[in-house]
Amino acid sequence: KAGVTQTPRYLIKTRGQQVTLSCSPISGHRSVSWYQQTPGQGLQFLFEYFSETQRNKGNFPGRFSGRQFSNSRSEMNVSTLELGDSALYLCASSLEGLGITEAFFGQGTRLTVV
Amino acid sequence: AQSVAQPEDQVNVAEGNPLTVKCTYSVSGNPYLFWYVQYPNRGLQFLLKYITGDNLVKGSYGFEAEFNKSQTSFHLKKPSALVSDSALYFCAVRAQGGKLIFGQGTELSVKP
């Protein structure tokens, strides 16, 4: 079966701009979670969506937002980009949730803010 | 607060030798524990999980992990390391609400 697809793979944006990242989960998976990965901070949880509802949220500012569509595809948006937002953004899908069932991660979107 | 710690940034082993990647956790209640591996330029891949039952959990690619409640540890092990095992390994614990909290990661390097 097809894996988790994240688009785009690479992105370069200018400080102050906004960006939208997309994640298509494995068919049948209702949970989509987003993580930010940086060398200094490791994997930081952003949020989780389950059946179109945000079920969990991490400690990120309001500039970071997301949503999930009826087909379980998810998008995350970052507004007013800062240099510190440069990171690998990973999306993970699972049947019931990362802490319950096995999670499948996408390859990530590498965002560079200049 | 729930947390997970991986005390070693890097582990070096020779091919064919046993390997251990350490993980300790702090969580209220019964822990749900996971190990994931990340190869360069790839997302994370699930290795194994402990929910309940036997303290020794077997996972993918010959890896296993030992749950020790008294020491609050969940160390990842493999009897004989391969060069292809070289990667970044993450331990994770289920936190309140169901989200996963990951450790900082341990870079495993297996030399021929």
Short mmCIF file of C-alpha atoms in Angstrom, two decimals:
data_model
loop_
_atom_site.label_atom_id
_atom_site.label_comp_id
_atom_site.label_asym_id
_atom_site.label_seq_id
_atom_site.Cartn_x
_atom_site.Cartn_y
_atom_site.Cartn_z
CA LYS A 1 0.00 0.00 0.00
CA ALA A 2 1.14 3.57 -0.58
CA GLY A 3 3.04 5.22 2.25
CA VAL A 4 2.70 8.64 3.78
CA THR A 5 3.30 11.35 1.20
CA GLN A 6 4.51 14.80 2.11
CA THR A 7 4.75 17.65 -0.36
CA PRO A 8 6.80 19.51 -1.18
CA ARG A 9 10.04 17.77 -0.17
CA TYR A 10 12.06 20.97 -0.08
CA LEU A 11 11.06 24.57 0.37
CA ILE A 12 12.95 27.84 0.64
CA LYS A 13 11.05 30.83 1.98
CA THR A 14 11.89 34.35 3.04
CA ARG A 15 11.44 35.59 6.58
CA GLY A 16 7.95 37.01 7.05
CA GLN A 17 6.32 34.86 4.40
CA GLN A 18 3.90 32.07 5.08
CA VAL A 19 4.04 28.44 4.00
CA THR A 20 1.66 25.50 3.68
CA LEU A 21 2.83 21.91 3.89
CA SER A 22 0.75 18.93 2.86
CA CYS A 23 0.51 15.37 4.12
CA SER A 24 -1.43 12.48 2.63
CA PRO A 25 -1.71 9.63 5.15
CA ILE A 26 -2.01 5.94 4.49
CA SER A 27 -5.45 5.02 3.28
CA GLY A 28 -7.73 4.23 6.20
CA HIS A 29 -5.65 6.07 8.78
CA ARG A 30 -7.62 8.70 10.66
CA SER A 31 -4.83 10.15 12.79
CA VAL A 32 -2.26 12.56 11.40
CA SER A 33 0.42 14.10 13.58
CA TRP A 34 3.02 16.73 12.77
CA TYR A 35 6.51 17.05 14.23
CA GLN A 36 9.27 19.57 13.82
CA GLN A 37 12.78 18.11 13.76
CA THR A 38 15.86 20.25 14.34
CA PRO A 39 19.40 19.27 15.36
CA GLY A 40 19.20 21.23 18.59
CA GLN A 41 15.66 20.45 19.74
CA GLY A 42 15.12 16.98 18.31
CA LEU A 43 11.56 15.97 17.52
CA GLN A 44 9.01 18.43 18.81
CA PHE A 45 5.31 17.63 18.65
CA LEU A 46 3.21 20.21 16.84
CA PHE A 47 -0.31 18.82 16.73
CA GLU A 48 -2.45 15.80 15.99
CA TYR A 49 -5.63 15.63 13.98
CA PHE A 50 -8.10 12.79 14.21
CA SER A 51 -11.17 12.62 12.00
CA GLU A 52 -10.87 16.33 11.11
CA THR A 53 -10.57 17.47 14.75
CA GLN A 54 -7.45 18.67 16.49
CA ARG A 55 -6.96 16.18 19.29
CA ASN A 56 -3.60 17.25 20.69
CA LYS A 57 -1.47 20.33 20.49
CA GLY A 58 2.15 20.98 21.34
CA ASN A 59 3.79 24.10 22.70
CA PHE A 60 4.21 26.10 19.54
CA PRO A 61 3.06 29.67 18.92
CA GLY A 62 -0.17 30.42 17.13
CA ARG A 63 1.74 31.04 13.90
CA PHE A 64 1.67 27.27 13.51
CA SER A 65 -1.71 25.90 12.55
CA GLY A 66 -3.13 22.90 10.81
CA ARG A 67 -6.22 21.24 9.57
CA GLN A 68 -7.46 17.89 8.35
CA PHE A 69 -9.85 17.25 5.52
CA SER A 70 -12.58 14.65 5.24
CA ASN A 71 -10.26 12.37 3.26
CA SER A 72 -7.77 12.54 6.18
CA ARG A 73 -5.26 14.59 4.22
CA SER A 74 -3.72 17.24 6.41
CA GLU A 75 -2.07 20.58 5.93
CA MET A 76 -0.01 22.65 8.28
CA ASN A 77 0.54 26.35 7.86
CA VAL A 78 3.22 28.58 9.30
CA SER A 79 2.68 32.31 9.04
CA THR A 80 5.18 35.11 9.47
CA LEU A 81 8.13 32.80 9.05
CA GLU A 82 11.17 33.25 11.27
CA LEU A 83 14.71 31.99 10.70
CA GLY A 84 14.24 29.58 13.59
CA ASP A 85 11.42 27.83 11.74
CA SER A 86 13.98 26.22 9.46
CA ALA A 87 13.58 22.51 10.12
CA LEU A 88 12.46 19.16 8.81
CA TYR A 89 8.71 18.85 9.24
CA LEU A 90 7.52 15.29 9.59
CA CYS A 91 4.02 13.97 9.24
CA ALA A 92 2.94 10.66 10.72
CA SER A 93 -0.24 8.71 10.18
CA SER A 94 -1.71 5.92 12.23
CA LEU A 95 -5.00 4.14 12.60
CA GLU A 96 -5.89 5.41 16.05
CA GLY A 97 -3.05 7.67 17.16
CA LEU A 98 0.74 7.60 17.57
CA GLY A 99 0.60 6.53 21.17
CA ILE A 100 -1.79 3.70 20.44
CA THR A 101 -1.01 2.11 17.11
CA GLU A 102 2.08 1.94 14.94
CA ALA A 103 2.88 5.20 13.18
CA PHE A 104 4.09 5.60 9.62
CA PHE A 105 6.14 8.66 8.88
CA GLY A 106 6.58 10.52 5.65
CA GLN A 107 10.00 11.57 4.37
CA GLY A 108 9.39 15.08 5.55
CA THR A 109 9.46 18.57 4.13
CA ARG A 110 12.71 20.42 4.64
CA LEU A 111 11.92 24.09 5.13
CA THR A 112 14.66 26.66 4.93
CA VAL A 113 13.88 30.24 5.92
CA VAL A 114 16.31 32.86 4.66
CA ALA B 1 5.40 15.48 33.38
CA GLN B 2 6.10 12.69 30.97
CA SER B 3 9.56 12.55 29.47
CA VAL B 4 12.06 10.23 27.89
CA ALA B 5 15.84 10.43 27.98
CA GLN B 6 18.49 8.87 25.79
CA PRO B 7 21.72 9.42 27.71
CA GLU B 8 24.07 8.70 24.81
CA ASP B 9 24.29 10.97 21.78
CA GLN B 10 26.33 8.37 19.95
CA VAL B 11 27.03 4.66 20.24
CA ASN B 12 29.86 2.99 18.35
CA VAL B 13 30.07 -0.77 17.89
CA ALA B 14 31.93 -3.16 15.66
CA GLU B 15 30.00 -5.27 13.19
CA GLY B 16 29.05 -8.60 14.69
CA ASN B 17 29.15 -7.32 18.27
CA PRO B 18 26.03 -6.88 20.39
CA LEU B 19 24.62 -3.39 20.63
CA THR B 20 22.58 -1.55 23.24
CA VAL B 21 20.93 1.84 22.89
CA LYS B 22 19.73 3.17 26.21
CA CYS B 23 16.44 4.82 27.09
CA THR B 24 14.88 5.85 30.38
CA TYR B 25 11.42 7.27 30.85
CA SER B 26 9.28 9.16 33.30
CA VAL B 27 5.53 8.74 33.09
CA SER B 28 2.61 8.45 35.44
CA GLY B 29 0.73 5.22 35.17
CA ASN B 30 1.62 2.32 32.91
CA PRO B 31 4.02 3.33 30.16
CA TYR B 32 3.49 2.82 26.46
CA LEU B 33 6.99 2.76 24.98
CA PHE B 34 8.23 2.78 21.41
CA TRP B 35 11.44 2.64 19.39
CA TYR B 36 11.80 4.24 15.97
CA VAL B 37 14.76 4.41 13.59
CA GLN B 38 15.60 7.15 11.12
CA TYR B 39 17.90 6.62 8.17
CA PRO B 40 19.49 9.63 6.44
CA ASN B 41 17.01 11.79 4.54
CA ARG B 42 14.14 9.53 5.56
CA GLY B 43 11.23 9.66 7.95
CA LEU B 44 11.06 7.55 11.06
CA GLN B 45 10.33 3.83 10.88
CA PHE B 46 8.65 1.86 13.63
CA LEU B 47 10.80 -0.84 15.26
CA LEU B 48 8.83 -2.11 18.24
CA LYS B 49 6.55 -1.17 21.11
CA TYR B 50 5.79 -2.20 24.67
CA ILE B 51 2.24 -1.88 25.91
CA THR B 52 1.89 -4.76 28.33
CA GLY B 53 2.99 -8.37 28.71
CA ASP B 54 6.49 -9.82 28.41
CA ASN B 55 9.29 -7.52 29.39
CA LEU B 56 11.31 -8.58 26.34
CA VAL B 57 9.77 -7.23 23.16
CA LYS B 58 10.89 -8.40 19.73
CA GLY B 59 10.71 -6.09 16.76
CA SER B 60 11.81 -5.53 13.20
CA TYR B 61 15.26 -6.23 11.73
CA GLY B 62 16.31 -8.45 14.65
CA PHE B 63 15.98 -5.73 17.28
CA GLU B 64 14.51 -6.30 20.70
CA ALA B 65 13.96 -4.15 23.76
CA GLU B 66 13.85 -4.93 27.44
CA PHE B 67 11.33 -3.17 29.64
CA ASN B 68 12.47 -2.71 33.24
CA LYS B 69 9.87 -1.11 35.44
CA SER B 70 12.04 -0.75 38.54
CA GLN B 71 14.74 1.07 36.58
CA THR B 72 12.22 2.87 34.32
CA SER B 73 14.24 1.81 31.32
CA PHE B 74 13.51 0.47 27.87
CA HIS B 75 16.86 -0.31 26.27
CA LEU B 76 17.08 -1.36 22.63
CA LYS B 77 19.29 -4.35 21.87
CA LYS B 78 20.54 -6.50 19.03
CA PRO B 79 22.73 -9.58 19.45
CA SER B 80 24.86 -8.96 16.37
CA ALA B 81 25.16 -5.52 14.78
CA LEU B 82 25.26 -4.91 11.04
CA VAL B 83 26.82 -1.96 9.22
CA SER B 84 23.37 -1.31 7.77
CA ASP B 85 22.04 -0.74 11.31
CA SER B 86 23.87 2.59 11.36
CA ALA B 87 21.16 5.22 11.82
CA LEU B 88 19.51 7.55 14.31
CA TYR B 89 17.40 5.78 16.94
CA PHE B 90 14.58 7.37 18.88
CA CYS B 91 12.87 6.15 22.01
CA ALA B 92 9.36 7.48 22.65
CA VAL B 93 6.74 7.39 25.36
CA ARG B 94 3.03 7.96 25.12
CA ALA B 95 2.12 11.10 27.00
CA GLN B 96 -1.15 12.33 28.38
CA GLY B 97 -3.71 12.70 25.63
CA GLY B 98 -2.08 10.11 23.44
CA LYS B 99 0.72 12.09 21.79
CA LEU B 100 4.20 10.62 21.52
CA ILE B 101 7.15 12.30 23.20
CA PHE B 102 10.49 11.42 21.66
CA GLY B 103 13.94 11.32 23.17
CA GLN B 104 16.76 13.35 21.64
CA GLY B 105 17.94 10.42 19.58
CA THR B 106 21.07 8.27 19.61
CA GLU B 107 23.33 8.02 16.60
CA LEU B 108 24.38 4.41 16.13
CA SER B 109 27.53 3.79 14.12
CA VAL B 110 28.49 0.23 13.22
CA LYS B 111 31.98 -0.17 11.76
CA PRO B 112 33.10 -3.15 9.66
#
